[in-house]
Amino acid sequence: MNTQRILAHFHESAELKIQAASALAQPISQAIELMFFALSNGNKILACGNGGSAADCQHFAAELVGRFERERFPLPALALTTDTSIMTAVGNDYSYREIFSKQVQAFGQAGDVLLAISTSGNSANVIAAVEAALEREMRIVALTGKDGGALGKMLTDADVHICVPHARTARIQEVHLVTIHCICDGIDVALFGGDVNE
Ligand SMILES: O=C(CO)[C@@H](O)[C@H](O)[C@H](O)[C@H](O)COP(=O)(O)O
Ligand SMILES: [Zn+2]
């Protein structure tokens, strides 16, 4: 295969990360503060998204319950994308739109944080989960792209919107992943201070 196409993926992804870094540093910092505050108060983080973003939810939860780069105690994070019995029962008996919101209603409590990931900002089940979370006085960290979609318009001033300035889903997801690692790192720094090598 012509490697020019492969090079184009790498270059577009790298250029977007450099361009997005300065635009996203502030909201990412706000997301870290919001999540650290919640965790410090005994609250938890729930995460939802579809497809590649479902994988990102699980990646995030694994690094909080397990570890990112430092040894520490487990932190309460739960991906709502893993229990196939819940998701198929709710999808079958109610609607696919409710596969995350029912879980938010079951597990979410005031002060918890919902990490809502949608590259378009328009996935109905993610929007429904945010509606359920806001009803339960949870805070929202929204990871989106493009123009942020409907999701970007439903957040309150107390929530955080990290919107990747690009139209291509794959590129948006690649910035979501480095964002997730920034958040994991920021929570560890907030807990322990300093740098990972200290
Ligand atoms: O990972 C990819 C594309 O790179 C896909 O699986 C993608 O996640 C799916 O098409 C999702 O359904 C897209 O939903 P959203 O990001 O717009 O909320
Ligand atoms: Zn993908």
CSV table of C-alpha atoms and ligand atoms in Angstrom, one decimal:
chain,number,residue,atom,x,y,z
A,1,MET,CA,0.0,0.0,0.0
A,2,ASN,CA,1.1,3.5,-0.6
A,3,THR,CA,2.6,4.8,2.7
A,4,GLN,CA,1.7,8.3,1.9
A,5,ARG,CA,-1.8,7.7,3.3
A,6,ILE,CA,-0.3,6.3,6.5
A,7,LEU,CA,1.9,9.3,6.8
A,8,ALA,CA,-1.1,11.6,6.3
A,9,HIS,CA,-2.9,10.0,9.3
A,10,PHE,CA,0.1,10.5,11.5
A,11,HIS,CA,0.7,14.0,10.4
A,12,GLU,CA,-2.9,15.1,10.7
A,13,SER,CA,-3.1,13.5,14.2
A,14,ALA,CA,0.1,15.1,15.4
A,15,GLU,CA,-0.8,18.5,14.0
A,16,LEU,CA,-4.2,18.5,15.7
A,17,LYS,CA,-2.7,17.6,19.1
A,18,ILE,CA,-0.3,20.5,18.9
A,19,GLN,CA,-3.0,22.9,17.7
A,20,ALA,CA,-5.6,21.6,20.3
A,21,ALA,CA,-3.2,21.6,23.3
A,22,SER,CA,-3.4,25.4,23.9
A,23,ALA,CA,-7.2,25.4,23.3
A,24,LEU,CA,-7.9,22.5,25.6
A,25,ALA,CA,-5.4,23.0,28.5
A,26,GLN,CA,-7.8,25.2,30.5
A,27,PRO,CA,-10.9,23.0,30.3
A,28,ILE,CA,-8.8,19.9,30.9
A,29,SER,CA,-7.5,21.6,34.1
A,30,GLN,CA,-11.0,22.4,35.1
A,31,ALA,CA,-12.0,18.8,34.6
A,32,ILE,CA,-9.1,17.6,36.8
A,33,GLU,CA,-10.2,20.0,39.6
A,34,LEU,CA,-13.8,19.0,39.3
A,35,MET,CA,-13.0,15.2,39.4
A,36,PHE,CA,-10.4,15.6,42.2
A,37,PHE,CA,-13.0,17.6,44.2
A,38,ALA,CA,-15.6,14.8,43.7
A,39,LEU,CA,-13.1,12.0,44.6
A,40,SER,CA,-11.9,13.9,47.6
A,41,ASN,CA,-15.5,14.1,48.9
A,42,GLY,CA,-16.1,10.4,48.6
A,43,ASN,CA,-17.9,10.7,45.2
A,44,LYS,CA,-17.3,8.5,42.2
A,45,ILE,CA,-17.0,9.0,38.4
A,46,LEU,CA,-19.3,7.3,35.9
A,47,ALA,CA,-18.3,7.2,32.2
A,48,CYS,CA,-20.4,6.6,29.0
A,49,GLY,CA,-19.9,6.6,25.3
A,50,ASN,CA,-20.3,4.6,22.1
A,51,GLY,CA,-17.9,2.6,20.0
A,52,GLY,CA,-14.4,3.9,20.3
A,53,SER,CA,-15.6,6.2,23.0
A,54,ALA,CA,-16.9,3.2,25.0
A,55,ALA,CA,-13.3,1.9,24.9
A,56,ASP,CA,-12.1,5.2,26.1
A,57,CYS,CA,-14.6,5.0,29.1
A,58,GLN,CA,-13.2,1.6,30.0
A,59,HIS,CA,-9.6,2.8,29.5
A,60,PHE,CA,-10.3,5.7,31.9
A,61,ALA,CA,-12.0,3.6,34.5
A,62,ALA,CA,-9.2,1.0,34.4
A,63,GLU,CA,-6.6,3.7,35.1
A,64,LEU,CA,-8.5,5.1,38.1
A,65,VAL,CA,-9.4,1.8,39.7
A,66,GLY,CA,-6.0,0.3,38.8
A,67,ARG,CA,-3.3,2.9,38.2
A,68,PHE,CA,-2.0,5.4,35.7
A,69,GLU,CA,1.7,5.9,36.3
A,70,ARG,CA,1.9,5.9,40.1
A,71,GLU,CA,1.2,3.3,42.7
A,72,ARG,CA,-1.8,4.4,44.7
A,73,PHE,CA,-5.1,3.2,46.2
A,74,PRO,CA,-8.0,2.5,43.8
A,75,LEU,CA,-10.2,5.4,42.8
A,76,PRO,CA,-13.9,4.9,42.2
A,77,ALA,CA,-14.6,5.0,38.5
A,78,LEU,CA,-17.1,2.9,36.6
A,79,ALA,CA,-17.6,2.6,32.8
A,80,LEU,CA,-21.3,2.1,32.0
A,81,THR,CA,-20.3,0.4,28.8
A,82,THR,CA,-19.4,-3.0,30.1
A,83,ASP,CA,-22.4,-4.9,31.5
A,84,THR,CA,-23.9,-6.5,28.5
A,85,SER,CA,-26.8,-8.0,30.5
A,86,ILE,CA,-27.8,-4.5,31.7
A,87,MET,CA,-27.3,-3.0,28.3
A,88,THR,CA,-29.2,-5.7,26.3
A,89,ALA,CA,-32.0,-5.9,28.8
A,90,VAL,CA,-32.6,-2.1,28.9
A,91,GLY,CA,-32.0,-1.9,25.1
A,92,ASN,CA,-34.5,-4.7,24.5
A,93,ASP,CA,-37.1,-3.8,27.1
A,94,TYR,CA,-36.9,-0.1,26.9
A,95,SER,CA,-34.7,1.5,24.2
A,96,TYR,CA,-31.0,1.8,23.3
A,97,ARG,CA,-31.3,5.4,24.2
A,98,GLU,CA,-31.7,4.4,27.9
A,99,ILE,CA,-28.8,2.0,28.2
A,100,PHE,CA,-26.6,4.6,30.1
A,101,SER,CA,-29.3,6.8,31.7
A,102,LYS,CA,-30.9,3.8,33.6
A,103,GLN,CA,-27.4,3.1,35.0
A,104,VAL,CA,-26.9,6.7,36.0
A,105,GLN,CA,-30.3,6.6,37.7
A,106,ALA,CA,-29.3,3.4,39.5
A,107,PHE,CA,-25.8,4.3,40.5
A,108,GLY,CA,-25.4,8.1,40.3
A,109,GLN,CA,-25.6,10.2,43.4
A,110,ALA,CA,-25.4,14.0,44.0
A,111,GLY,CA,-21.8,15.1,43.7
A,112,ASP,CA,-20.7,12.2,41.4
A,113,VAL,CA,-19.3,13.1,38.0
A,114,LEU,CA,-20.4,11.8,34.6
A,115,LEU,CA,-17.7,11.6,32.0
A,116,ALA,CA,-19.8,11.9,28.8
A,117,ILE,CA,-17.9,11.1,25.6
A,118,SER,CA,-19.3,11.7,22.2
A,119,THR,CA,-17.3,12.9,19.2
A,120,SER,CA,-20.4,14.4,17.5
A,121,GLY,CA,-22.0,15.5,20.8
A,122,ASN,CA,-25.3,14.1,19.4
A,123,SER,CA,-25.5,10.4,20.5
A,124,ALA,CA,-29.0,10.1,22.1
A,125,ASN,CA,-27.9,7.6,24.8
A,126,VAL,CA,-25.1,9.9,26.0
A,127,ILE,CA,-27.5,12.9,26.0
A,128,ALA,CA,-30.0,10.9,28.0
A,129,ALA,CA,-27.3,10.0,30.5
A,130,VAL,CA,-26.4,13.6,30.9
A,131,GLU,CA,-30.0,14.5,31.4
A,132,ALA,CA,-30.3,11.8,34.1
A,133,ALA,CA,-27.0,13.0,35.7
A,134,LEU,CA,-28.1,16.7,35.8
A,135,GLU,CA,-31.4,15.6,37.4
A,136,ARG,CA,-29.4,13.9,40.2
A,137,GLU,CA,-27.2,17.0,40.8
A,138,MET,CA,-24.2,15.3,39.3
A,139,ARG,CA,-21.5,17.3,37.5
A,140,ILE,CA,-20.6,16.6,33.9
A,141,VAL,CA,-17.3,16.5,32.1
A,142,ALA,CA,-18.2,16.3,28.4
A,143,LEU,CA,-15.6,15.2,25.9
A,144,THR,CA,-16.8,16.1,22.4
A,145,GLY,CA,-15.6,17.3,19.0
A,146,LYS,CA,-16.9,19.1,15.9
A,147,ASP,CA,-19.3,21.8,17.2
A,148,GLY,CA,-20.0,20.0,20.4
A,149,GLY,CA,-23.5,19.1,19.2
A,150,ALA,CA,-26.6,19.1,21.4
A,151,LEU,CA,-24.4,17.8,24.3
A,152,GLY,CA,-22.4,21.0,24.4
A,153,LYS,CA,-25.6,23.1,24.7
A,154,MET,CA,-27.1,21.3,27.7
A,155,LEU,CA,-24.2,21.8,30.1
A,156,THR,CA,-24.4,24.2,33.1
A,157,ASP,CA,-21.7,26.6,34.2
A,158,ALA,CA,-20.7,24.1,36.8
A,159,ASP,CA,-19.8,21.5,34.2
A,160,VAL,CA,-16.8,21.2,31.9
A,161,HIS,CA,-16.9,20.9,28.1
A,162,ILE,CA,-13.7,19.7,26.3
A,163,CYS,CA,-14.5,20.1,22.6
A,164,VAL,CA,-11.8,19.0,20.1
A,165,PRO,CA,-11.7,21.5,17.2
A,166,HIS,CA,-11.9,18.9,14.4
A,167,ALA,CA,-14.6,17.3,12.2
A,168,ARG,CA,-13.0,13.8,11.9
A,169,THR,CA,-14.1,11.3,14.5
A,170,ALA,CA,-10.8,9.3,14.5
A,171,ARG,CA,-8.8,12.5,15.1
A,172,ILE,CA,-11.1,13.6,17.8
A,173,GLN,CA,-10.8,10.3,19.6
A,174,GLU,CA,-7.0,10.5,19.4
A,175,VAL,CA,-7.1,13.8,21.3
A,176,HIS,CA,-9.7,12.4,23.7
A,177,LEU,CA,-7.2,9.7,24.6
A,178,VAL,CA,-4.4,12.1,25.4
A,179,THR,CA,-7.0,14.2,27.3
A,180,ILE,CA,-7.9,11.2,29.4
A,181,HIS,CA,-4.2,10.6,30.3
A,182,CYS,CA,-3.9,14.3,31.2
A,183,ILE,CA,-6.8,13.9,33.6
A,184,CYS,CA,-5.4,10.7,35.2
A,185,ASP,CA,-2.0,12.4,35.6
A,186,GLY,CA,-3.6,15.6,37.0
A,187,ILE,CA,-5.6,13.6,39.6
A,188,ASP,CA,-2.3,11.8,40.7
A,189,VAL,CA,-0.5,15.2,40.9
A,190,ALA,CA,-3.4,16.6,43.0
A,191,LEU,CA,-3.2,13.6,45.3
A,192,PHE,CA,0.6,13.4,45.7
A,193,GLY,CA,2.0,16.5,44.2
A,194,GLY,CA,5.2,16.8,42.1
A,195,ASP,CA,6.1,14.7,39.1
A,196,VAL,CA,5.9,11.0,38.6
A,197,ASN,CA,9.6,10.6,39.0
A,198,GLU,CA,9.8,12.4,42.4
B,1,LIG,O1,-14.4,4.6,16.8
B,1,LIG,C1,-15.2,4.9,15.9
B,1,LIG,C2,-14.7,5.8,14.8
B,1,LIG,O2,-13.3,6.0,14.8
B,1,LIG,C3,-16.6,4.5,15.9
B,1,LIG,O3,-16.7,3.2,16.6
B,1,LIG,C4,-17.5,5.5,16.7
B,1,LIG,O4,-17.1,5.5,18.1
B,1,LIG,C5,-18.9,5.2,16.6
B,1,LIG,O5,-19.3,5.4,15.2
B,1,LIG,C6,-19.8,6.0,17.5
B,1,LIG,O6,-21.1,5.5,17.4
B,1,LIG,C7,-19.8,7.5,17.3
B,1,LIG,O7,-20.6,8.1,18.3
B,1,LIG,P1,-20.3,9.6,18.7
B,1,LIG,O8,-18.8,9.7,19.0
B,1,LIG,O9,-20.7,10.6,17.7
B,1,LIG,O10,-21.1,9.8,20.0
B,2,ZN,ZN,-12.2,4.9,16.5
